[in-house]
mmCIF file of C-alpha atoms in Angstrom:
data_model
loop_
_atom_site.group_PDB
_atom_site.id
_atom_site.type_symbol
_atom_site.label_atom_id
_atom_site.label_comp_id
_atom_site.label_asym_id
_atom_site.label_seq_id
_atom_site.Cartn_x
_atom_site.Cartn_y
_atom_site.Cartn_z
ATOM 1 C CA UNK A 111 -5.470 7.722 38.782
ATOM 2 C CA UNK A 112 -3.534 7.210 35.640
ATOM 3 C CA UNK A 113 -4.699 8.773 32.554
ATOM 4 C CA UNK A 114 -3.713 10.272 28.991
ATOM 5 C CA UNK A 115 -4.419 14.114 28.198
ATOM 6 C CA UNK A 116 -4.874 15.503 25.195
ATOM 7 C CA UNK A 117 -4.911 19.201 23.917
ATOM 8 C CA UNK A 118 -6.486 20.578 22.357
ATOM 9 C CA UNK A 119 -9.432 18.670 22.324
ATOM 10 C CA UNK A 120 -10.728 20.773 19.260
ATOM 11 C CA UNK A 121 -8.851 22.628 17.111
ATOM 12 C CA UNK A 122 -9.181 24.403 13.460
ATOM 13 C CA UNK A 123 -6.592 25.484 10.993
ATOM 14 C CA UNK A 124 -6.054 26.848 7.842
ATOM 15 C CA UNK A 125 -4.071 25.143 4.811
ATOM 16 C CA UNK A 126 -0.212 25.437 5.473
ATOM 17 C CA UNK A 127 0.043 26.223 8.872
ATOM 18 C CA UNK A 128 2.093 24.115 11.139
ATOM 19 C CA UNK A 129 0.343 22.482 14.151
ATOM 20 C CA UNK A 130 1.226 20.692 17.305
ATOM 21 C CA UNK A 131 -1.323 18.136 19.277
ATOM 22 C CA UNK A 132 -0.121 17.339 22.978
ATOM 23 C CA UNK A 133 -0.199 13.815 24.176
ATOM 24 C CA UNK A 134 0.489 13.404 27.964
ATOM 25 C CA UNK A 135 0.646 10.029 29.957
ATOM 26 C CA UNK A 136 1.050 9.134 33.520
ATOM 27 C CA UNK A 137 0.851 5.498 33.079
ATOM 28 C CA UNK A 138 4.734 5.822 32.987
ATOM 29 C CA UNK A 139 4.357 3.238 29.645
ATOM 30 C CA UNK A 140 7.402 3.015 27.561
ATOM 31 C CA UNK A 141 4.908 2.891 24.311
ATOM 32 C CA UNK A 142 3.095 5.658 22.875
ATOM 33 C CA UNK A 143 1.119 5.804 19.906
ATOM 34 C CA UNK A 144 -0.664 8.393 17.437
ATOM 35 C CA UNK A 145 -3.873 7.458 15.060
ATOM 36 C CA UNK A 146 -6.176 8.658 13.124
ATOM 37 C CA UNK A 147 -9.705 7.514 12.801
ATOM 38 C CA UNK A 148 -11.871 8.699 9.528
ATOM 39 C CA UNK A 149 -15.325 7.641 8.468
ATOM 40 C CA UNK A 150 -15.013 4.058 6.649
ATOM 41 C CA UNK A 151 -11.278 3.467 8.587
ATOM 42 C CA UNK A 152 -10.338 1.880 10.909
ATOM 43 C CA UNK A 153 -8.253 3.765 13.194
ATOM 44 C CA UNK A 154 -4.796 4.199 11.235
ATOM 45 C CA UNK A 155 -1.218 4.488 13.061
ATOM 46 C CA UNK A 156 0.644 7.387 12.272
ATOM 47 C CA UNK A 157 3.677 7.225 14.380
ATOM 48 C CA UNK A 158 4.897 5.306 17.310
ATOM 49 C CA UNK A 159 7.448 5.379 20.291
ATOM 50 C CA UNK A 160 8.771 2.961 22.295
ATOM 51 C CA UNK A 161 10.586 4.515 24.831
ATOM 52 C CA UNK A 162 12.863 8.139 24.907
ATOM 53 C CA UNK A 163 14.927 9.068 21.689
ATOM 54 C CA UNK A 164 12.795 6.470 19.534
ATOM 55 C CA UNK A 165 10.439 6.780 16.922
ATOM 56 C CA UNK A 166 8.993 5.059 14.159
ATOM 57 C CA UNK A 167 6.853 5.613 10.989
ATOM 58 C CA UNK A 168 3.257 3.939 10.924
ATOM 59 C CA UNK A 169 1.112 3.629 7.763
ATOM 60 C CA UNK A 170 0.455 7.091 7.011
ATOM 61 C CA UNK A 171 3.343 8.998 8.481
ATOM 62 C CA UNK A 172 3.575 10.847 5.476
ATOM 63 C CA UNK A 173 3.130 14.894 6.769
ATOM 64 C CA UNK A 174 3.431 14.083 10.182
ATOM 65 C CA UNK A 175 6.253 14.024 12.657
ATOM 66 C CA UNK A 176 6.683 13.535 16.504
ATOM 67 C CA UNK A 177 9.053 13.599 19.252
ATOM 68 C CA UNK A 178 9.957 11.414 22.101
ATOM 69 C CA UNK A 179 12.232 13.304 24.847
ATOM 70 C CA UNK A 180 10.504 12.123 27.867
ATOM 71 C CA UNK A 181 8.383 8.937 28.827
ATOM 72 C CA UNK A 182 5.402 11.561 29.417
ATOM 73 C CA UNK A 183 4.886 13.151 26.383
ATOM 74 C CA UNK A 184 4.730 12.643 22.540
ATOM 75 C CA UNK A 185 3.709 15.437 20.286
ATOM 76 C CA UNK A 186 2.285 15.049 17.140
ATOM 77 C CA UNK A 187 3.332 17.599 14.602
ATOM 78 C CA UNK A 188 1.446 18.550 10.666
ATOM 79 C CA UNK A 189 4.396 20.298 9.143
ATOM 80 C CA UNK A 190 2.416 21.939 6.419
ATOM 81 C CA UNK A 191 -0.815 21.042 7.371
ATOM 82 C CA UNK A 192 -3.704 20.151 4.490
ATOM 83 C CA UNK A 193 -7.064 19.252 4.014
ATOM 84 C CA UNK A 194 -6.884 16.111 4.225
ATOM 85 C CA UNK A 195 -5.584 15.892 7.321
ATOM 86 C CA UNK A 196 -9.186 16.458 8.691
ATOM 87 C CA UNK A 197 -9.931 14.147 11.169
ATOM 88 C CA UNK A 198 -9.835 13.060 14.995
ATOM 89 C CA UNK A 199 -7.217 11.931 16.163
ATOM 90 C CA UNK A 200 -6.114 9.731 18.956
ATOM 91 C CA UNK A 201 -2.955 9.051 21.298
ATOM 92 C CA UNK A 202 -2.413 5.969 23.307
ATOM 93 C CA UNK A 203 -0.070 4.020 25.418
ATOM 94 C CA UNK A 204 0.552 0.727 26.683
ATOM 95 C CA UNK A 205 3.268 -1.260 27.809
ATOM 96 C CA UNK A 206 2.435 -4.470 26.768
ATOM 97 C CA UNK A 207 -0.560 -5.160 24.117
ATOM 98 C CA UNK A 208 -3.449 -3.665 24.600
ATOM 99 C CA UNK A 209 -3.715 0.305 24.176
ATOM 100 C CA UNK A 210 -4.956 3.062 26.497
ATOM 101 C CA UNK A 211 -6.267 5.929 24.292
ATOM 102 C CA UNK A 212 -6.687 9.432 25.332
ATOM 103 C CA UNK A 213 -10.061 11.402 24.416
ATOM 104 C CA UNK A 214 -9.003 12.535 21.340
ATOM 105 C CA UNK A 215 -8.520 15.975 19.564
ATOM 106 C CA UNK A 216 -10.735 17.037 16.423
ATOM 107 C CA UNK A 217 -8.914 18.443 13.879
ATOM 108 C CA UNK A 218 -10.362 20.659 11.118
ATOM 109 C CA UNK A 219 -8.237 22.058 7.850
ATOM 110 C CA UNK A 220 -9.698 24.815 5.749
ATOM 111 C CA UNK B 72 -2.040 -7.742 2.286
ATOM 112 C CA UNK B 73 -3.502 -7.527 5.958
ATOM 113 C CA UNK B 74 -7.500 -6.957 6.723
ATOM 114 C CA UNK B 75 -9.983 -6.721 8.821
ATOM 115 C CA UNK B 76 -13.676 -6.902 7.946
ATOM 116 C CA UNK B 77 -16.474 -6.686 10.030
ATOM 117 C CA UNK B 78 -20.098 -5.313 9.115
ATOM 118 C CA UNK B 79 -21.074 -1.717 9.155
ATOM 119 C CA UNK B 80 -23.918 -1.705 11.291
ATOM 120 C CA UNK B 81 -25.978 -3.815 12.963
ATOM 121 C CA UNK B 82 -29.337 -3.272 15.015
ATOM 122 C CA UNK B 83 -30.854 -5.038 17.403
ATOM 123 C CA UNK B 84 -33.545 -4.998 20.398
ATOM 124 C CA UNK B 85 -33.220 -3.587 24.309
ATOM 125 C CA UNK B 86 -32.771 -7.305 26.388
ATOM 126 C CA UNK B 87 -32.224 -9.050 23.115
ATOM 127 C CA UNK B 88 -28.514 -10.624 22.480
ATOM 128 C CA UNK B 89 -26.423 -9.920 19.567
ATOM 129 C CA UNK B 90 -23.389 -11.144 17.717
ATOM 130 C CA UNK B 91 -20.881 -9.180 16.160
ATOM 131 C CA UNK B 92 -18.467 -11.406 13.953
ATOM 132 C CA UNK B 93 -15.013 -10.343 12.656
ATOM 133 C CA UNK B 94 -12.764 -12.147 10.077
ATOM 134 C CA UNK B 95 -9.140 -11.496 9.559
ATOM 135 C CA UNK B 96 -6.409 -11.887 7.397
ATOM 136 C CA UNK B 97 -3.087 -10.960 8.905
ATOM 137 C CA UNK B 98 0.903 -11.711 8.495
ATOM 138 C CA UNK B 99 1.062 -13.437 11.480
ATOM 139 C CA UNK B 100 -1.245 -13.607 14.610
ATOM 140 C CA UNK B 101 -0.927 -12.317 18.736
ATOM 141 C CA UNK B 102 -4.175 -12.263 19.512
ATOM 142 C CA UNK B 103 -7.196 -10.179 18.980
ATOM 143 C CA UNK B 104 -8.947 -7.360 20.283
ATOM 144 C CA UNK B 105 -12.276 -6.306 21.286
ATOM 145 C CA UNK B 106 -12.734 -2.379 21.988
ATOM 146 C CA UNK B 107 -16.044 -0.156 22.659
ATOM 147 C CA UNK B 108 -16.399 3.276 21.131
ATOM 148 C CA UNK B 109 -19.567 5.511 22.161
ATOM 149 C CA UNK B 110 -19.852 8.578 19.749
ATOM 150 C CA UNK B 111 -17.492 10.932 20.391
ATOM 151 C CA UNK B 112 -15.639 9.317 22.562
ATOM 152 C CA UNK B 113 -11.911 7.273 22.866
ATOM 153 C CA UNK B 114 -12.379 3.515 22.786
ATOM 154 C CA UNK B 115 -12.205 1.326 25.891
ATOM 155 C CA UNK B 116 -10.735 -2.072 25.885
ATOM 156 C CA UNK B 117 -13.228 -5.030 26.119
ATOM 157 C CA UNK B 118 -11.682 -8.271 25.835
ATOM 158 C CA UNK B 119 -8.685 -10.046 24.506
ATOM 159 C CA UNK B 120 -8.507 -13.870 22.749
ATOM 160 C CA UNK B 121 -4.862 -15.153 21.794
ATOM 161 C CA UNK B 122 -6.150 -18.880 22.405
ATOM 162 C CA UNK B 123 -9.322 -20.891 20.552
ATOM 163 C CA UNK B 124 -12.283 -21.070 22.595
ATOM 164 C CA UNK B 125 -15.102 -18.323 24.431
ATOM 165 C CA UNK B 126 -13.467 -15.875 26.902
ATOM 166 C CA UNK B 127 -16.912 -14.683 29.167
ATOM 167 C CA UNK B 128 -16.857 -11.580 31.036
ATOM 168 C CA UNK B 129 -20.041 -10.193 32.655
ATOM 169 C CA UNK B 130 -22.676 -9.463 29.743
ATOM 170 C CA UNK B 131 -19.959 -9.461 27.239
ATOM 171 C CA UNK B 132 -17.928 -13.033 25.410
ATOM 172 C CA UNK B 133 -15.535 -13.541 22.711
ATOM 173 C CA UNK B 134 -14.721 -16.063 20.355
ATOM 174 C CA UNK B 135 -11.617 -16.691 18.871
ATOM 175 C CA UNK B 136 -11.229 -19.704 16.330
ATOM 176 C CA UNK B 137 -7.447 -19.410 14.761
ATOM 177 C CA UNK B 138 -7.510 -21.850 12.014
ATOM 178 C CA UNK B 139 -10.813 -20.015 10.510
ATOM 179 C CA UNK B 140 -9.114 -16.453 10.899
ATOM 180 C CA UNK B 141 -12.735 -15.458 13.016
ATOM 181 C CA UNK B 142 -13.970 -13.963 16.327
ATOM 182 C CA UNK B 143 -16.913 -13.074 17.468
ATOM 183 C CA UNK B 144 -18.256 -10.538 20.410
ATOM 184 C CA UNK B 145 -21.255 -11.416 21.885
ATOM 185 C CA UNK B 146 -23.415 -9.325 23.604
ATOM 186 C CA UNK B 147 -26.512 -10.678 26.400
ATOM 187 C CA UNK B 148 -29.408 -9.118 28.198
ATOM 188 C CA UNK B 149 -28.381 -5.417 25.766
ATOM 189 C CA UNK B 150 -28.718 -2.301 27.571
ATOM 190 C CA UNK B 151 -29.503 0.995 25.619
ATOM 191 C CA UNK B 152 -25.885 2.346 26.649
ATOM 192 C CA UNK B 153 -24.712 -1.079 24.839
ATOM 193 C CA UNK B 154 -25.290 1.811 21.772
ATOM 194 C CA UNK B 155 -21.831 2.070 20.416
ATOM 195 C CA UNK B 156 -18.952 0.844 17.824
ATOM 196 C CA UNK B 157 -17.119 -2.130 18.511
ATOM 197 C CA UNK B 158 -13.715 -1.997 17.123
ATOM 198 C CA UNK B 159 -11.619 -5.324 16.043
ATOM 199 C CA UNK B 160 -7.973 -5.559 15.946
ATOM 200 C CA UNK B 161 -5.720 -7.961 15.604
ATOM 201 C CA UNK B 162 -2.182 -8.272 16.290
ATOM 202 C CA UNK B 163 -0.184 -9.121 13.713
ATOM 203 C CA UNK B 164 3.906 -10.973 13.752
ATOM 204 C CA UNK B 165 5.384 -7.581 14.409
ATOM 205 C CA UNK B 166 3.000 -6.918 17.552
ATOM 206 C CA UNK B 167 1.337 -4.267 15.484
ATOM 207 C CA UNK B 168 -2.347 -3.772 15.861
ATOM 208 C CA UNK B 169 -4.399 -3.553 12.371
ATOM 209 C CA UNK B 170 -7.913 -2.547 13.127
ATOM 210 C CA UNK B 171 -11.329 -3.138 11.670
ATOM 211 C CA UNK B 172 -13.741 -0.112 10.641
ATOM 212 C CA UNK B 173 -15.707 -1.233 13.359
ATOM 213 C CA UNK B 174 -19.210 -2.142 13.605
ATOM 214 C CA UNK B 175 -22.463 0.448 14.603
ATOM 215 C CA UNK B 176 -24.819 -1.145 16.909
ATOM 216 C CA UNK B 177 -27.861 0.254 17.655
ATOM 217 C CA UNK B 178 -30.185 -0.527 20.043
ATOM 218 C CA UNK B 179 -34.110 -0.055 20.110
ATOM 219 C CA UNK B 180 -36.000 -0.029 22.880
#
């Protein structure tokens, strides 16, 4: 069956260091997405992909990058990363509307 | 700007039915989204309403009315695993999703 990984599903880090969640789909969907979700939030975009060699900012991009160089994969990267950057985190896909999410990875910044 | 509201939390009673309403306000609208979330857990899609009127599936409906910005996700016969958050989200012009903070609902037996 289809699915989306993601790894680690629990991870904690100190202030500053630079840290790389692993998103892997084998819907074979052209879109893939990164949020956050936080108490009070709904669950916030951070980046988004719509197919190999694209990617685009989402509302709070800001610390964040990611990669597209397959159809499989889009890693989410916290250059520098900080406290509040605390929180789960989710990938998903899709390749019309509605979104597939992965299990989710729970980050923690001390 | 856009927005989603929904309430916090709701309760309500094992074989009872409940209604969970969402309003929006959005640049533009492609329909709307109904997702479950148990604790801990990714959400699941539940339903999706792009045209006016009740969309019935199983146990679970939703309402869409367009001109009043509103859905609702109505929930029969509850189970204790109904015990979750139900997410709203709305599509907006650019075919981006803006979500709700989603709605507790707990179940008693």
């Amino acid at each position: 069956d289809a699915e989306i990984t993601q790894s680690p599903r629990h991870k904690i880090t100190e202030t500053g260091r630079q840290v790389t969640l692993a998103c892997h789909q084998t819907w074979n969907h052209n879109n893939m997405f990164w949020y956050r979700q936080d108490l009070g939030h709904g669950l916030r975009l951070i980046h988004y992909s719509y197919g190999v060699q694209d990617t685009n900012k989402g509302e709070v991009s800001d610390g964040y990058s990611v990669s597209r160089s397959n159809t499989e994969d889009l890693p989410l990267t916290l250059e520098s990363a900080a406290s509040s950057q605390t929180s789960v985190y989710f990938c998903a896909s899709s390749e019309v509307m509605w979104r597939s999410f992965g299990p989710g990875t729970r980050l923690t910044v001390t | 700007g856009q927005n989603i509201d929904q309430p916090t939390e709701m309760t309500a009673t094992e074989g009872a039915i409940v209604q969970i309403n969402c309003t929006y306000q959005t640049s533009g609208f492609n329909g709307l989204f109904w997702y479950q979330q148990h604790a801990g857990e990714a959400p699941t899609f539940l339903s999706y309403n792009v045209l006016d009127g009740l969309e019935e599936k199983g146990r679970f409906s939703s309402f869409l009315s367009r001109s009043k910005g509103y859905s609702y996700l109505l929930l029969k016969e509850l189970q204790m695993k109904d015990s979750a958050s139900y997410l709203c989200a709305v599509t907006d012009s650019n075919y981006q999703l803006i979500w709700g903070a989603g709605t507790k609902l707990i179940i008693k037996p």
